[in-house]
Coordinates of C-alpha atoms and ligand atoms in Angstrom, one line a residue:
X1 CA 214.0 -133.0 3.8
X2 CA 211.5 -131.4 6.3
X3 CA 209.8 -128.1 6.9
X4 CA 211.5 -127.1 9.6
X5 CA 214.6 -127.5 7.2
X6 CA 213.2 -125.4 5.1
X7 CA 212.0 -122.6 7.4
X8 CA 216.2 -122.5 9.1
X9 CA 217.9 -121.8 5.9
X10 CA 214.7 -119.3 5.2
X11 CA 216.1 -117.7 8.8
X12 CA 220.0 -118.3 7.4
X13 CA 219.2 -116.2 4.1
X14 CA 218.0 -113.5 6.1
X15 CA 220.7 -113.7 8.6
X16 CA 223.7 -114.3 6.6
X17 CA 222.7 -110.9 4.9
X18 CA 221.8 -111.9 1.6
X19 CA 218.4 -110.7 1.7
X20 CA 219.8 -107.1 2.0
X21 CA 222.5 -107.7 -0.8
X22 CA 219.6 -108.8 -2.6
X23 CA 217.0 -106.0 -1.8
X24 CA 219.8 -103.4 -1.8
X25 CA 220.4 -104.6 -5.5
X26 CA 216.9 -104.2 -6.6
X27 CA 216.0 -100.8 -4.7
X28 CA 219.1 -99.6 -6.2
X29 CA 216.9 -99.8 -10.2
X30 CA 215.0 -96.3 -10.4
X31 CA 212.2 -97.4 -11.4
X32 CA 210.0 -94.3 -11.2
X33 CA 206.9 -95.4 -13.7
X34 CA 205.5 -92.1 -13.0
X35 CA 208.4 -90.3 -14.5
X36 CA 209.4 -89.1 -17.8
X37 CA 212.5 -91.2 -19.2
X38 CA 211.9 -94.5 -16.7
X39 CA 211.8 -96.8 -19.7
X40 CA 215.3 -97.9 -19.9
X41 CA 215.3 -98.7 -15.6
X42 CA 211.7 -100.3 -16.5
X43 CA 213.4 -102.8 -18.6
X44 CA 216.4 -103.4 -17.0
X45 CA 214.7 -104.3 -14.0
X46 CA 213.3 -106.8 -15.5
X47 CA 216.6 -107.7 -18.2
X48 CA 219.3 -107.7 -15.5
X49 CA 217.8 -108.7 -12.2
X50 CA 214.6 -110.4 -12.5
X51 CA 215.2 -112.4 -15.4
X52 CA 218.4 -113.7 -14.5
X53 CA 217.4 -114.7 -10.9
X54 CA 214.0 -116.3 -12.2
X55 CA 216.1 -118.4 -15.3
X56 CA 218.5 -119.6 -12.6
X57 CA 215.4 -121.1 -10.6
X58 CA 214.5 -122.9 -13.9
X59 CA 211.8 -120.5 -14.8
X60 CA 211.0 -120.2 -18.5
X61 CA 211.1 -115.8 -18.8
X62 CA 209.2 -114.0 -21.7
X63 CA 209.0 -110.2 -21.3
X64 CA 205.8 -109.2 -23.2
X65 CA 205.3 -105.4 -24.6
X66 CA 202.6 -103.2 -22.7
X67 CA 199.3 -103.2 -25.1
X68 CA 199.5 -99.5 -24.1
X69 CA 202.2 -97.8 -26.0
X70 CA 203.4 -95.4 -23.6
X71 CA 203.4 -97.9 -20.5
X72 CA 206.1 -100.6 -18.8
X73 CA 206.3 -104.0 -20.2
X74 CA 205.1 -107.6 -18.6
X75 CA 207.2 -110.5 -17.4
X76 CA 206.1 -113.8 -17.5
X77 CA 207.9 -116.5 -15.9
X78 CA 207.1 -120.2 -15.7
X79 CA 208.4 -123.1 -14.0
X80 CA 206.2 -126.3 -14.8
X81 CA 207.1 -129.7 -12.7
X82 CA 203.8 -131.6 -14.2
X83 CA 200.6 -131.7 -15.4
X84 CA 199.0 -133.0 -12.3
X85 CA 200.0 -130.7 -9.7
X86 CA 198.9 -127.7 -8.8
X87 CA 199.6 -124.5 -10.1
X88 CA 200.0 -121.3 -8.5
X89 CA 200.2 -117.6 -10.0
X90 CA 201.7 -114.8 -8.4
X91 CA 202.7 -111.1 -9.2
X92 CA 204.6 -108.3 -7.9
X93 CA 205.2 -104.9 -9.5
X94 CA 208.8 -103.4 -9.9
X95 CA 207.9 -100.1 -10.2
X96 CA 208.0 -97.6 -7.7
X97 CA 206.5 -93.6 -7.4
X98 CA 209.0 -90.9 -7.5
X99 CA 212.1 -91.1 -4.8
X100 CA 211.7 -87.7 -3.7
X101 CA 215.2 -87.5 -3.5
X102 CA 215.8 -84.5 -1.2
X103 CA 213.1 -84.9 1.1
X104 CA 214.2 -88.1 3.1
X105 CA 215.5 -87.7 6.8
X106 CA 219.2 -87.7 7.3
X107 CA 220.1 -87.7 3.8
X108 CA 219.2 -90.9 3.3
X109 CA 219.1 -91.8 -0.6
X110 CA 216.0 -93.2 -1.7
X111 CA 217.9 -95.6 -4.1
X112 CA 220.3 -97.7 -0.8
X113 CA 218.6 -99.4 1.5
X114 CA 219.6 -97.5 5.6
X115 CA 219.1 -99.0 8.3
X116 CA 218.0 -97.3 11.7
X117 CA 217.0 -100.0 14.2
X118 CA 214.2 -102.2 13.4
X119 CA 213.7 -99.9 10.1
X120 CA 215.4 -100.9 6.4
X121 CA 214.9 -97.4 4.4
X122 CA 214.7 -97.6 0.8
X123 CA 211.9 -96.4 -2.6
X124 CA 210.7 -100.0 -3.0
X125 CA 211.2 -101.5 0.4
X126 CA 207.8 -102.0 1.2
X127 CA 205.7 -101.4 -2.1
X128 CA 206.7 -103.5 -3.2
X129 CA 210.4 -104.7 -4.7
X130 CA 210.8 -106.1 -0.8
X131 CA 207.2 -107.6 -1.2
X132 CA 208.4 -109.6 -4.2
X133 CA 212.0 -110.5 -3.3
X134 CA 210.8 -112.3 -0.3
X135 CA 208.0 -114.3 -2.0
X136 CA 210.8 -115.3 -4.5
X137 CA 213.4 -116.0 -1.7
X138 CA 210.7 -118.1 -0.3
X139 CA 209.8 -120.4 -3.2
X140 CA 214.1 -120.2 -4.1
X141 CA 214.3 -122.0 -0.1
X142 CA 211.6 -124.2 -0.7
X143 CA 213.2 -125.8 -4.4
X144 CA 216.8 -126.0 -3.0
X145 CA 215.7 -128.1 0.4
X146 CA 213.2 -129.8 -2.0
X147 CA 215.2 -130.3 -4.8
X148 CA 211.6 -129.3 -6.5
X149 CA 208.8 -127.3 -5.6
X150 CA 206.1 -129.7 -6.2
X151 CA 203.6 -127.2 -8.0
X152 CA 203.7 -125.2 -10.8
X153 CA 203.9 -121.3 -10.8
X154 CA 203.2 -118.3 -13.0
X155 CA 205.1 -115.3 -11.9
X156 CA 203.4 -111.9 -13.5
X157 CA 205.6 -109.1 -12.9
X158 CA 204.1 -105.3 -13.8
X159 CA 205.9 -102.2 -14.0
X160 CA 203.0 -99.7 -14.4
X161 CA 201.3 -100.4 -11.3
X162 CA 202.0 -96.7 -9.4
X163 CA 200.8 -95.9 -12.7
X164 CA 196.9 -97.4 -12.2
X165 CA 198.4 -100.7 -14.0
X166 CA 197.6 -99.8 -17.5
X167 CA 197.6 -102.5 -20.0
X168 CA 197.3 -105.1 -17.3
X169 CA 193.4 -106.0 -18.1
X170 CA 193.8 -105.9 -21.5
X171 CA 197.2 -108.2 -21.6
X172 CA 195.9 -110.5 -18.8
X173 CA 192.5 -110.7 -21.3
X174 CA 194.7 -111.6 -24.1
X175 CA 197.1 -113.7 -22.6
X176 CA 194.0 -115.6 -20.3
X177 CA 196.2 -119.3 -21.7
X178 CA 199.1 -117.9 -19.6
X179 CA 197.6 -117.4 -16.4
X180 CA 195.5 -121.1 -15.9
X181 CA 196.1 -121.9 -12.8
X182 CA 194.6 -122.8 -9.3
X183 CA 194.7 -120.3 -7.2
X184 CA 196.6 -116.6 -7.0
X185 CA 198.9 -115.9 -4.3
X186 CA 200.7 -112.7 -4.1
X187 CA 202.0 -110.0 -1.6
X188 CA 201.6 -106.1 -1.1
X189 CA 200.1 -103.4 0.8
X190 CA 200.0 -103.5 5.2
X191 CA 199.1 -106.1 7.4
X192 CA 196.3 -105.2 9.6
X193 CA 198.8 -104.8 12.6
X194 CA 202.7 -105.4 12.5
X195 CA 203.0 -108.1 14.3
X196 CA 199.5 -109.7 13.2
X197 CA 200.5 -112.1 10.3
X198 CA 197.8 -111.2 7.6
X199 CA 195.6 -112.3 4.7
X200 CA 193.3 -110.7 2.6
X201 CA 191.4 -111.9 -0.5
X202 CA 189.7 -108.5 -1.9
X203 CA 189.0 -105.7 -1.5
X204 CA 185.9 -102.8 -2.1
X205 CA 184.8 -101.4 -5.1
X206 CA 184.6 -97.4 -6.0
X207 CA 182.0 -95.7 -7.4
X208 CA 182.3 -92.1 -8.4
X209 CA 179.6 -89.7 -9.4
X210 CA 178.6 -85.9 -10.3
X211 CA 175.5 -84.3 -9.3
X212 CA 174.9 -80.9 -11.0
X213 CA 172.1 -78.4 -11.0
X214 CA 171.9 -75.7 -12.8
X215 CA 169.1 -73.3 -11.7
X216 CA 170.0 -70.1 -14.2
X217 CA 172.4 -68.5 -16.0
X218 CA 174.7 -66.7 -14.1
X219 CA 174.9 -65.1 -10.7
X220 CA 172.0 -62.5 -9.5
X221 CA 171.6 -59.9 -7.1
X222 CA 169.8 -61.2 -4.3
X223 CA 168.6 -57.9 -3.2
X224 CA 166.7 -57.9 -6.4
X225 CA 166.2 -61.5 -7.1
X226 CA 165.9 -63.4 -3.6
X227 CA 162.8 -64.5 -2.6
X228 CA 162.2 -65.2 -6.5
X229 CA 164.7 -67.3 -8.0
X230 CA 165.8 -71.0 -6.6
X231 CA 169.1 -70.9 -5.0
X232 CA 171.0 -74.3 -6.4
X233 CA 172.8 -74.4 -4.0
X234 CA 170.2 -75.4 -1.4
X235 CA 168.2 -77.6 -3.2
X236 CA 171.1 -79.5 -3.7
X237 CA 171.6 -79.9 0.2
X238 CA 168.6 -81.1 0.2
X239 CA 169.0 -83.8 -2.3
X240 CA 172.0 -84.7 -0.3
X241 CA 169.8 -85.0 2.7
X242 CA 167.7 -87.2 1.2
X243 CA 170.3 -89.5 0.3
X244 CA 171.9 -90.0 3.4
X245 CA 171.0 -89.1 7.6
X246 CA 172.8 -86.7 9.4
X247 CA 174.6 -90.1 11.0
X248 CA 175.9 -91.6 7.5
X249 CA 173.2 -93.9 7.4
X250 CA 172.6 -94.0 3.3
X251 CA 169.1 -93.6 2.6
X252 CA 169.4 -94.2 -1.2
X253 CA 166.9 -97.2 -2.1
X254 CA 168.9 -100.2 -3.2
X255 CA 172.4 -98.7 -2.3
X256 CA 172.7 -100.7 1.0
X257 CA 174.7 -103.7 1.0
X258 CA 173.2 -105.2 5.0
X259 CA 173.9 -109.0 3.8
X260 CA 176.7 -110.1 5.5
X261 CA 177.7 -114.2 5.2
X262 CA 178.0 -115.6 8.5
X263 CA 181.8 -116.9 7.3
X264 CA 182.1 -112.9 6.9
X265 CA 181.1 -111.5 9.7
X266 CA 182.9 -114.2 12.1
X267 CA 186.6 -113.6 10.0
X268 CA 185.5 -109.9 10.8
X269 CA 184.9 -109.9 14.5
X270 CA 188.3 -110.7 14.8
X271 CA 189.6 -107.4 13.3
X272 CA 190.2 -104.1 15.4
X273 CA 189.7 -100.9 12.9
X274 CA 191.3 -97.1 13.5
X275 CA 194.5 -97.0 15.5
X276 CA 198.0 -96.1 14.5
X277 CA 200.2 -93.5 14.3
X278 CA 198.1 -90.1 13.6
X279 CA 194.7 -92.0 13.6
X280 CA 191.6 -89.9 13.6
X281 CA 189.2 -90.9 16.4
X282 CA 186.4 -93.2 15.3
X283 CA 183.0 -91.6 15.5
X284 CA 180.9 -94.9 16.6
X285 CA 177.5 -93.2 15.7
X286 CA 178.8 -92.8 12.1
X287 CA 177.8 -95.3 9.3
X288 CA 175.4 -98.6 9.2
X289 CA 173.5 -98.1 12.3
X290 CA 173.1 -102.0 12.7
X291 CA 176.8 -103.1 12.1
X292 CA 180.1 -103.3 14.3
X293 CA 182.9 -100.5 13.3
X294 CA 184.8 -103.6 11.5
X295 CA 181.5 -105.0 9.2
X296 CA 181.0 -100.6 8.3
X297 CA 184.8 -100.7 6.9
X298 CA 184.7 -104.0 5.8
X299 CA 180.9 -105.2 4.8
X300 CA 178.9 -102.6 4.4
X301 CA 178.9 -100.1 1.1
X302 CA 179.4 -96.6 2.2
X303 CA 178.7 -93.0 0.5
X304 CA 181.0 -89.8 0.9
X305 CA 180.3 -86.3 0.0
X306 CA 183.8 -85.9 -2.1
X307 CA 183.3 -81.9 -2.7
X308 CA 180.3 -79.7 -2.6
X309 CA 180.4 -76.6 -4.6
X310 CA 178.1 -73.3 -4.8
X311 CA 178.8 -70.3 -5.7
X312 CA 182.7 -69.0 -5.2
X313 CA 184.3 -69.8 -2.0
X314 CA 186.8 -68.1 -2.7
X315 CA 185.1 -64.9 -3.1
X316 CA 181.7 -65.2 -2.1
X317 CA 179.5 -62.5 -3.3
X318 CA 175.7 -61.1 -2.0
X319 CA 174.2 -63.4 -4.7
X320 CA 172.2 -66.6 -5.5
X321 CA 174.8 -68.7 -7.1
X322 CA 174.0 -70.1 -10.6
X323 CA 174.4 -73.4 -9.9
X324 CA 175.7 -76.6 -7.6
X325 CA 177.7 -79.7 -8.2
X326 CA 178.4 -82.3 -6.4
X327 CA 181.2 -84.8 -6.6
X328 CA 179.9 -88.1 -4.7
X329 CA 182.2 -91.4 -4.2
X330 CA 180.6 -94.9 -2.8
X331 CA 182.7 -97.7 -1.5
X332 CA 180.9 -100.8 -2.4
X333 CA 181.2 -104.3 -1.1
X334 CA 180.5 -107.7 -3.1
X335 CA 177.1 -108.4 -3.8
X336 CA 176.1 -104.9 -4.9
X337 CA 175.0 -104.7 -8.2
X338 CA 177.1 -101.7 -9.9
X339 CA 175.1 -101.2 -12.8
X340 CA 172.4 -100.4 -11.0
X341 CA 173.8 -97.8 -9.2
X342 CA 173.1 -95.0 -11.4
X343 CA 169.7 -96.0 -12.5
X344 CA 168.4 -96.4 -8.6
X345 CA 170.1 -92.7 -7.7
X346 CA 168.0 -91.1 -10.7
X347 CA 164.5 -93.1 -9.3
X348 CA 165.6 -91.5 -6.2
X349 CA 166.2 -88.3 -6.8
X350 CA 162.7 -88.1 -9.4
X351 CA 160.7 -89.3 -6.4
X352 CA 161.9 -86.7 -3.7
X353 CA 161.3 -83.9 -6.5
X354 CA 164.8 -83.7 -7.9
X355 CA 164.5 -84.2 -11.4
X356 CA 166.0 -81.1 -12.5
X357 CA 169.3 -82.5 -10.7
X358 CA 171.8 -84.4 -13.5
X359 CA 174.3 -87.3 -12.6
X360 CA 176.8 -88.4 -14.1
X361 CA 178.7 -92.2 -13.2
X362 CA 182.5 -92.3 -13.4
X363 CA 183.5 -95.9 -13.7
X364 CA 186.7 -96.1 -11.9
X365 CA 188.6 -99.8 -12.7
X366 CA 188.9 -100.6 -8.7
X367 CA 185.8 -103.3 -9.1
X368 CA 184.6 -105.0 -5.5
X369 CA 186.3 -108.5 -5.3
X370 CA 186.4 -111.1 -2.6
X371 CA 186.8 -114.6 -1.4
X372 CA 185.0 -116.9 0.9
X373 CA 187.0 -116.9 4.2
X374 CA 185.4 -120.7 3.7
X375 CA 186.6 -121.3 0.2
X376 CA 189.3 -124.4 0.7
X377 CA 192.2 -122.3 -0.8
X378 CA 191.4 -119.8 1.9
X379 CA 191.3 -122.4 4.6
X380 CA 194.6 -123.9 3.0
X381 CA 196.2 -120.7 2.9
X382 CA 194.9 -119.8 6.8
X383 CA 196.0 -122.8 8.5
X384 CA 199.9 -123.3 6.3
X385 CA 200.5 -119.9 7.8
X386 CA 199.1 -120.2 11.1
X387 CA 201.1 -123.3 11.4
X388 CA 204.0 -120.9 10.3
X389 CA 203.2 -117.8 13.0
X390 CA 202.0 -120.4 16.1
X391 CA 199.4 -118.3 16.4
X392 CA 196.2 -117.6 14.1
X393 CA 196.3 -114.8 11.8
X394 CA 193.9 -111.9 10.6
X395 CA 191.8 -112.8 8.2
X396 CA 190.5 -109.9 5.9
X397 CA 187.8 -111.0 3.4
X398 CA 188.0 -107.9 1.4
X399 CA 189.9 -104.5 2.4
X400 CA 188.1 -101.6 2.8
X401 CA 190.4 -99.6 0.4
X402 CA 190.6 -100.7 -3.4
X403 CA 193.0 -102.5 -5.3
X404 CA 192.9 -103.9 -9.2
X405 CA 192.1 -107.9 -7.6
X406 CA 189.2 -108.1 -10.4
X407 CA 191.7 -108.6 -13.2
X408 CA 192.8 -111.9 -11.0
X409 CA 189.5 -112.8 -9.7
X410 CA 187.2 -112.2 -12.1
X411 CA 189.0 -111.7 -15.2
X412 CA 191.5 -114.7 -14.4
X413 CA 189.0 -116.7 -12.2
X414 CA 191.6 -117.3 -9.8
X415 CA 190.8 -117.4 -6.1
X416 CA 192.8 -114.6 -4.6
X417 CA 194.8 -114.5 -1.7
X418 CA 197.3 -111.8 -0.3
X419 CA 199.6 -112.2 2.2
X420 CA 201.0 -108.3 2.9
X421 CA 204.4 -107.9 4.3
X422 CA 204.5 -104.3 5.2
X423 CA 202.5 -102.6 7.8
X424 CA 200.3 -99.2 7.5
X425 CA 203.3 -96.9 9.2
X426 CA 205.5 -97.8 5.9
X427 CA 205.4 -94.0 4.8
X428 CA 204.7 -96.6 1.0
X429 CA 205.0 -93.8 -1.3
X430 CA 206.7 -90.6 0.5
X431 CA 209.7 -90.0 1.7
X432 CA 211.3 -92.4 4.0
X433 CA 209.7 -95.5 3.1
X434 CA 211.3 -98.7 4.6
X435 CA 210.2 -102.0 5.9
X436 CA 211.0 -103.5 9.4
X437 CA 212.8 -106.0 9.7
X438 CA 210.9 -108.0 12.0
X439 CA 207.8 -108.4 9.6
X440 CA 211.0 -109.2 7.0
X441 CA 211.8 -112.0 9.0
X442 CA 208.5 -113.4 9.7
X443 CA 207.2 -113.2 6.1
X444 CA 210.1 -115.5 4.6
X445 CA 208.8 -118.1 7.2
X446 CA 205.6 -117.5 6.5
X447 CA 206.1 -117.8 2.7
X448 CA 208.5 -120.8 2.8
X449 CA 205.6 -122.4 5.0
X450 CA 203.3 -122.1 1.9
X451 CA 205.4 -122.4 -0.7
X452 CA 206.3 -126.1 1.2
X453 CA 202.9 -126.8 1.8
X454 CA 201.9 -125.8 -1.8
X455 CA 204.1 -128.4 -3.1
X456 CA 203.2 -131.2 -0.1
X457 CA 200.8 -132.7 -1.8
X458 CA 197.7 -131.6 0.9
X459 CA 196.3 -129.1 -1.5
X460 CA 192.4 -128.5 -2.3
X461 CA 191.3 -130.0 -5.4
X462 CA 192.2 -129.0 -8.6
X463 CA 190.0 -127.3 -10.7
X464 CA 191.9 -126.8 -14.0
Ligands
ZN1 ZN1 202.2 -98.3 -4.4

């Protein structure tokens, strides 16, 4: 049995309509993780469609309680052929934000899947029940033309991920046994165009922060007190200004990230930024003066002014406020050295005569991850679905947004690669999200192509 075997009956499932039947029956599980009362559609998920389509692939299913009490539980599945072959984990999440019931065009409900041209409407369609269904289709194809897949895989399903994926460190961390394997491949979140088959393997880190200064207490007159008293407000504008030009160019000693890898930079000429529906227009003086508009979204680290508050807005009164604050937010690439991120912003601010500023870190758990565009399972992974699309495919080392990809590659140690089957018009989590089904179509080839070459036997090493 062939590829090309595998890849028509991929194009049959989709055809002969049991793709929808099977989408239709998962979007149709409200699984709104953000919602009060969700738990019995959280399980069920999980109990009456998941588990039973898994255990008919010969998966071995364990659904594991949430470490955190008041979050969605875990499913692990497992289908092992043999020692000696490789061993892939994926993941998915089956939860979904809030259907917004009444707000969808046409009456559409969020919970059936409608269909309006190239458009499949549905809570879930794209982020990410449609995501997972066809990765699972896929590697379903791939064992029936087979009659075995040839590698091993670890499916990790979540269903707290609109959430901020609670429990998922801590249970990946305690369940580290569970998760050996070679490399991760999974699906969600946009390709970088619709029709541009995608990868991506990580994505930039956040960094939030607080700035305050207090100059006095209260508010004073500043017919009486002008001219006498510092105005906060000011002196904070001026610590801004020393921390970054008046092009976004961050002045901050130690908080640039210029180092680009040569593999880096050449995946990144490929990659056109801004565009799409409602796109702002690019200000090509803005950023990393030395760098092309992709390596500033993609490879450089880069620091936004979040709020700035003096005084009242509101109601602003003939008086020198009391104080300032500042709510400041970095986007940080691999390679920058998080810890030091705080102690380099206070030498900063002492040596431009800001001491009597404060700061304050936030850690947020979006930590910068990414792999090698070089790294074999990335080469793998680039040419099986090249092969796939006839035509070469995006690579994105890292995105510029964030995502939770530390808990794979640097909890797990997995080399991380996502292949995203929805596209940045998706209206993913508001009313009338849907898929199309072009980029349906395409992604169960493309997955069927890996899933086959997965199991073909022309795999990078193993390393477990
Ligand atoms: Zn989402």
């Amino acid at each position: 049995m062939s590829r090309d075997q595998a890849l028509s009956k991929i194009d049959e499932y989709f055809k002969n309509g049991d793709f929808e039947a099977e989408l239709a029956r998962r979007i149709a599980f409200k699984t709104e993780s953000n919602l009060a009362g969700c738990e019995a559609a959280l399980q069920a998920y999980l109990d009456d469609e998941l588990v039973p389509c898994l255990a008919d692939l010969g998966f071995t299913c364990e659904i594991f309680p949430n470490p955190r009490a008041d979050a969605g539980p875990f499913l692990v599945a497992r289908r092992i052929e043999g020692d000696e072959l490789p061993t892939v984990m994926t993941y998915g999440h089956g939860d979904v934000v809030a259907g917004y019931d009444a707000q969808w065009d046409n009456e559409m409900s969020p919970w059936h899947i409608t269909k309006n041209g190239e458009r499949w409407y549905g809570r879930g369609t794209a982020d990410n029940k449609g995501q997972h269904t066809i990765n699972i289709a896929a590697l379903k194809t791939v064992l029936e033309t087979r009659g075995k897949l040839g590698f091993n895989v670890t499916v990790l399903i979540e269903m707290g991920e609109e959430r901020g994926s609670p429990g998922l460190k801590d249970f990946c961390a305690a369940n580290k046994d569970l998760f050996k394997a070679d490399v991760f491949i999974a699906s969600d979140g946009p390709r970088i165009h619709p029709e541009k088959p995608t990868i991506f393997m990580g994505s930039r880190g956040v960094f939030n922060f607080t700035m305050r200064l207090e100059s006095h207490a209260g508010g004073h007159h500043s017919g009486n007190w002008g001219g006498l008293l510092t105005n906060p407000g000011v002196v904070m504008a001026h610590a801004l200004a020393s921390m970054i030009d008046r092009n976004g160019k961050i002045l901050v000693e130690g908080w640039r990230n210029t180092h680009i890898p040569n593999s880096v930079r050449t995946a990144i000429a490929k990659l056109e930024v801004g565009g799409g529906e409602n796109a702002p227009e690019i200000n090509p003086l803005w950023g990393e003066p030395d760098m092309t508009l992709a390596e500033r979204v993609f490879a450089s680290n880069t620091f936004e002014v979040r709020a700035f508050e003096t005084g009242n807005p509101q109601s602003p009164a003939n008086a020198i406020p009391p104080k300032a604050v500042v709510f400041g937010h970095l986007r940080y690439v691999v390679g920058t050295e998080v810890s030091q991120l705080m102690p380099l912003l206070r030498t900063h601010l002492d040596k431009h005569g800001f001491g009597d500023i404060s700061i304050t870190s936030e850690r947020d758990p979006r930590y910068a991850t990414r792999l090698d565009p070089d790294h074999p399972w990335a080469k793998w992974a680039i040419e099986s679905l090249g092969q796939t699309a006839g035509e070469e495919i995006s690579v994105v080392p890292n995105l510029g947004g964030s995502l939770p990809n530390d808990v794979f590659a640097d909890l797990l140690g997995l080399p991380t690669i996502w292949v995203p089957h929805s596209y940045a018009g998706c209206s993913q989590h508001a009313p009338n999200e849907h898929i199309l089904e072009s980029i349906s179509q395409s992604a169960l080839r493309l997955m069927t192509g890996l899933w086959w070459d997965l199991g073909a036997g022309k795999t990078p090493k193993k390393t477990t």
